PDB file of C-alpha atoms in Angstrom:
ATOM      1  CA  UNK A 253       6.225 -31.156 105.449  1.00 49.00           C
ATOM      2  CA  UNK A 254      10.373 -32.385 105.034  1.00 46.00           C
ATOM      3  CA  UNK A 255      12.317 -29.179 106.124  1.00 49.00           C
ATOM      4  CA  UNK A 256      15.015 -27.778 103.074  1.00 45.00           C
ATOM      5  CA  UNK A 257      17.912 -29.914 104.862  1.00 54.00           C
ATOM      6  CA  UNK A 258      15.718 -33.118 104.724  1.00 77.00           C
ATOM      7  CA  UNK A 259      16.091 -33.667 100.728  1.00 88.00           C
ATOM      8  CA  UNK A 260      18.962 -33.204  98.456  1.00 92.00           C
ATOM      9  CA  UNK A 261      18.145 -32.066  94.181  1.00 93.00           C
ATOM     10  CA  UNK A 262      19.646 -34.313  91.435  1.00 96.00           C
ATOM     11  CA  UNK A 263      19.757 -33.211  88.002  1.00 96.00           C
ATOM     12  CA  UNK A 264      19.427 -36.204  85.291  1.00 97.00           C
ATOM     13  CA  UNK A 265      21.297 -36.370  82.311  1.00 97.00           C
ATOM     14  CA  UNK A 266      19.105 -36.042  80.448  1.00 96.00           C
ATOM     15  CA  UNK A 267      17.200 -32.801  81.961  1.00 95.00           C
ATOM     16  CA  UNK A 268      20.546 -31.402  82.424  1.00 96.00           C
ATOM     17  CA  UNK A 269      20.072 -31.692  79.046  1.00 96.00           C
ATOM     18  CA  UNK A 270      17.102 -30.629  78.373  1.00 94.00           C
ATOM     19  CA  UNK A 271      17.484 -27.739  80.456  1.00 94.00           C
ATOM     20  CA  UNK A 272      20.904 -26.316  78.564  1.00 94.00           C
ATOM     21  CA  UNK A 273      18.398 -25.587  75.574  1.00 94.00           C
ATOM     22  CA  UNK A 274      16.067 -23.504  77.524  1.00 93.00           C
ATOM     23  CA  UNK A 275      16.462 -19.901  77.337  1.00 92.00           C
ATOM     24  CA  UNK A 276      19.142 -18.469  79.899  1.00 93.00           C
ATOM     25  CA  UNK A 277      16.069 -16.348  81.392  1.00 92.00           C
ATOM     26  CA  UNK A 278      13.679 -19.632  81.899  1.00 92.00           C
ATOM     27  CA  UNK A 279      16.951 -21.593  82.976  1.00 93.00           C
ATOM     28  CA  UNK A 280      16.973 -19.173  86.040  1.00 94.00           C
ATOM     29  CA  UNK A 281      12.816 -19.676  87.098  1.00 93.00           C
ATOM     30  CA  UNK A 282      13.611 -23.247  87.014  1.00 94.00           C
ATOM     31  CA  UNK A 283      16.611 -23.578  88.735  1.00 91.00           C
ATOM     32  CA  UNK A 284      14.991 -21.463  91.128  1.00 92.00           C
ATOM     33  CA  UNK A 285      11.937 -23.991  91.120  1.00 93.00           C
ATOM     34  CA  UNK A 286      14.399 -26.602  92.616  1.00 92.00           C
ATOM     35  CA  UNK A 287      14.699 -24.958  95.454  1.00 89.00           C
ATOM     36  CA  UNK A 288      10.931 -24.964  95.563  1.00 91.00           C
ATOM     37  CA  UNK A 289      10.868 -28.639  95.371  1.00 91.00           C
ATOM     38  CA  UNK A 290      14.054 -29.207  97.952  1.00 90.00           C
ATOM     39  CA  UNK A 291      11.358 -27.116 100.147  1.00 88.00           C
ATOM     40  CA  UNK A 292       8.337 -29.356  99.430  1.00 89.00           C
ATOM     41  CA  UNK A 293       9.116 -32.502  97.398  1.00 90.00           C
ATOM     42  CA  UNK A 294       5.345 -32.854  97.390  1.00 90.00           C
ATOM     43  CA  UNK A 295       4.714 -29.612  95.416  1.00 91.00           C
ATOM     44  CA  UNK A 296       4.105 -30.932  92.270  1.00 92.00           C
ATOM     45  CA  UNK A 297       1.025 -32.655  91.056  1.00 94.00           C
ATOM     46  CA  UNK A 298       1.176 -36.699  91.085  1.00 94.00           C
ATOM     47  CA  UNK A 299       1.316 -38.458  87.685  1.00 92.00           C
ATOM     48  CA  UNK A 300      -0.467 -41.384  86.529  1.00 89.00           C
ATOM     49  CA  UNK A 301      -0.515 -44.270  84.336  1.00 88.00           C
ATOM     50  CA  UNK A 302       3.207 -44.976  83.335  1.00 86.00           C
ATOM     51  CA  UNK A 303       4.314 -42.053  85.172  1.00 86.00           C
ATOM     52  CA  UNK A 304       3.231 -42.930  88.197  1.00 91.00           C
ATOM     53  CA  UNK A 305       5.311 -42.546  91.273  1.00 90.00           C
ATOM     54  CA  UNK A 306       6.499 -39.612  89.401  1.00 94.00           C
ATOM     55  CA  UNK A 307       5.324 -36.099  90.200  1.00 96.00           C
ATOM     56  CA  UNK A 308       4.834 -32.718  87.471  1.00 95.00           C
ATOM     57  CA  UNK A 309       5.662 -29.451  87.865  1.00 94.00           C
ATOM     58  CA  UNK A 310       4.182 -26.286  86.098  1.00 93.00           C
ATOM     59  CA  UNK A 311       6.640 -23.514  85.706  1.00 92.00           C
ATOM     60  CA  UNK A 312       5.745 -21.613  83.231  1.00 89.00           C
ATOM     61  CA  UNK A 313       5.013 -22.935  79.710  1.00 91.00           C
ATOM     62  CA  UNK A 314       7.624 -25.663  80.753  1.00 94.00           C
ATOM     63  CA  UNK A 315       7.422 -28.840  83.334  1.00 94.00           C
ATOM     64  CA  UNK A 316       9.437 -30.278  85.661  1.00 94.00           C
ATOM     65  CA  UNK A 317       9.016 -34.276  85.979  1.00 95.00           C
ATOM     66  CA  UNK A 318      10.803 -35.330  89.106  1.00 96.00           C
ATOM     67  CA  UNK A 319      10.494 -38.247  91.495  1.00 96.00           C
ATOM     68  CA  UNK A 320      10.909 -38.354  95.335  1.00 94.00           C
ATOM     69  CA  UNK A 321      13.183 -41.423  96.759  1.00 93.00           C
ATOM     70  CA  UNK A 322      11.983 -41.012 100.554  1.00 89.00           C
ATOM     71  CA  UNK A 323      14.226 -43.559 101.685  1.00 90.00           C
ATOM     72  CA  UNK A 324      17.370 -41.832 100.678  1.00 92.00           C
ATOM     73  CA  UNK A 325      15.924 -38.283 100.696  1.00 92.00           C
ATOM     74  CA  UNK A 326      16.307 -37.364  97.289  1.00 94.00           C
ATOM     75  CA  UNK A 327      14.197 -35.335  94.998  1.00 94.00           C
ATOM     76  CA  UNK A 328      15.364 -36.320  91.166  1.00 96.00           C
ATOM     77  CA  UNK A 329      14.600 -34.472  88.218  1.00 96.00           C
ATOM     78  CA  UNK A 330      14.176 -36.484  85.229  1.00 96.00           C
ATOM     79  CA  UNK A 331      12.845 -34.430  82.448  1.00 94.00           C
ATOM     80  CA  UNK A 332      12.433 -30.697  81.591  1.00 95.00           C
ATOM     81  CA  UNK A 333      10.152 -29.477  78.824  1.00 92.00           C
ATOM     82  CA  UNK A 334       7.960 -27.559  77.032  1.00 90.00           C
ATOM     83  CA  UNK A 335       4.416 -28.710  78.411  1.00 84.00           C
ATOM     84  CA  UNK A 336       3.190 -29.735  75.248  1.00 79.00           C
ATOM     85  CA  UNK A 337       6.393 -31.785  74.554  1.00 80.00           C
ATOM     86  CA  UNK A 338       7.718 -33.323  77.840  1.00 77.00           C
ATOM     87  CA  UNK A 339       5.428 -36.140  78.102  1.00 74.00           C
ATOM     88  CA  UNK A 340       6.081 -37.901  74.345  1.00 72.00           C
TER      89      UNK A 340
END
């Protein structure tokens, strides 16, 4: 499992974003979540079809969509949402 100094978090545009219009209270579970992922880039659950390579993450009613870059030890969020919404 990569140890927390193995992987640096970036925030997208666009889930910075995304994230701004989330409650201040569920801003705070998932900024905590990144630390989650820093932790275990492999937490979330693997996405398929034309998300693949891309990996989800339940916090919540809302998901994280992130993807790991292994070369350059990077965990990227792309998207935040609602889990009913993030994947249109």
């Amino acid at each position: 499992m990569p140890r927390l100094s193995e992987y640096e978090l970036i925030v997208s545009p666009k889930a910075e974003s995304q994230l701004k219009k989330i409650s201040r209270n569920h801003q705070k579970v998932l900024i905590e979540t990144f630390g989650e992922i820093i932790e275990n880039p492999l937490l979330g659950k693997p996405l398929g079809r034309e998300l693949t390579g891309r990996f989800s993450l339940r916090v919540g009613v809302y998901r994280l969509v992130y993807k790991i870059d292994q070369i350059d030890k990077k965990a990227i969020v792309l998207m935040i949402g609602h889990r009913g919404k993030v994947y249109n």
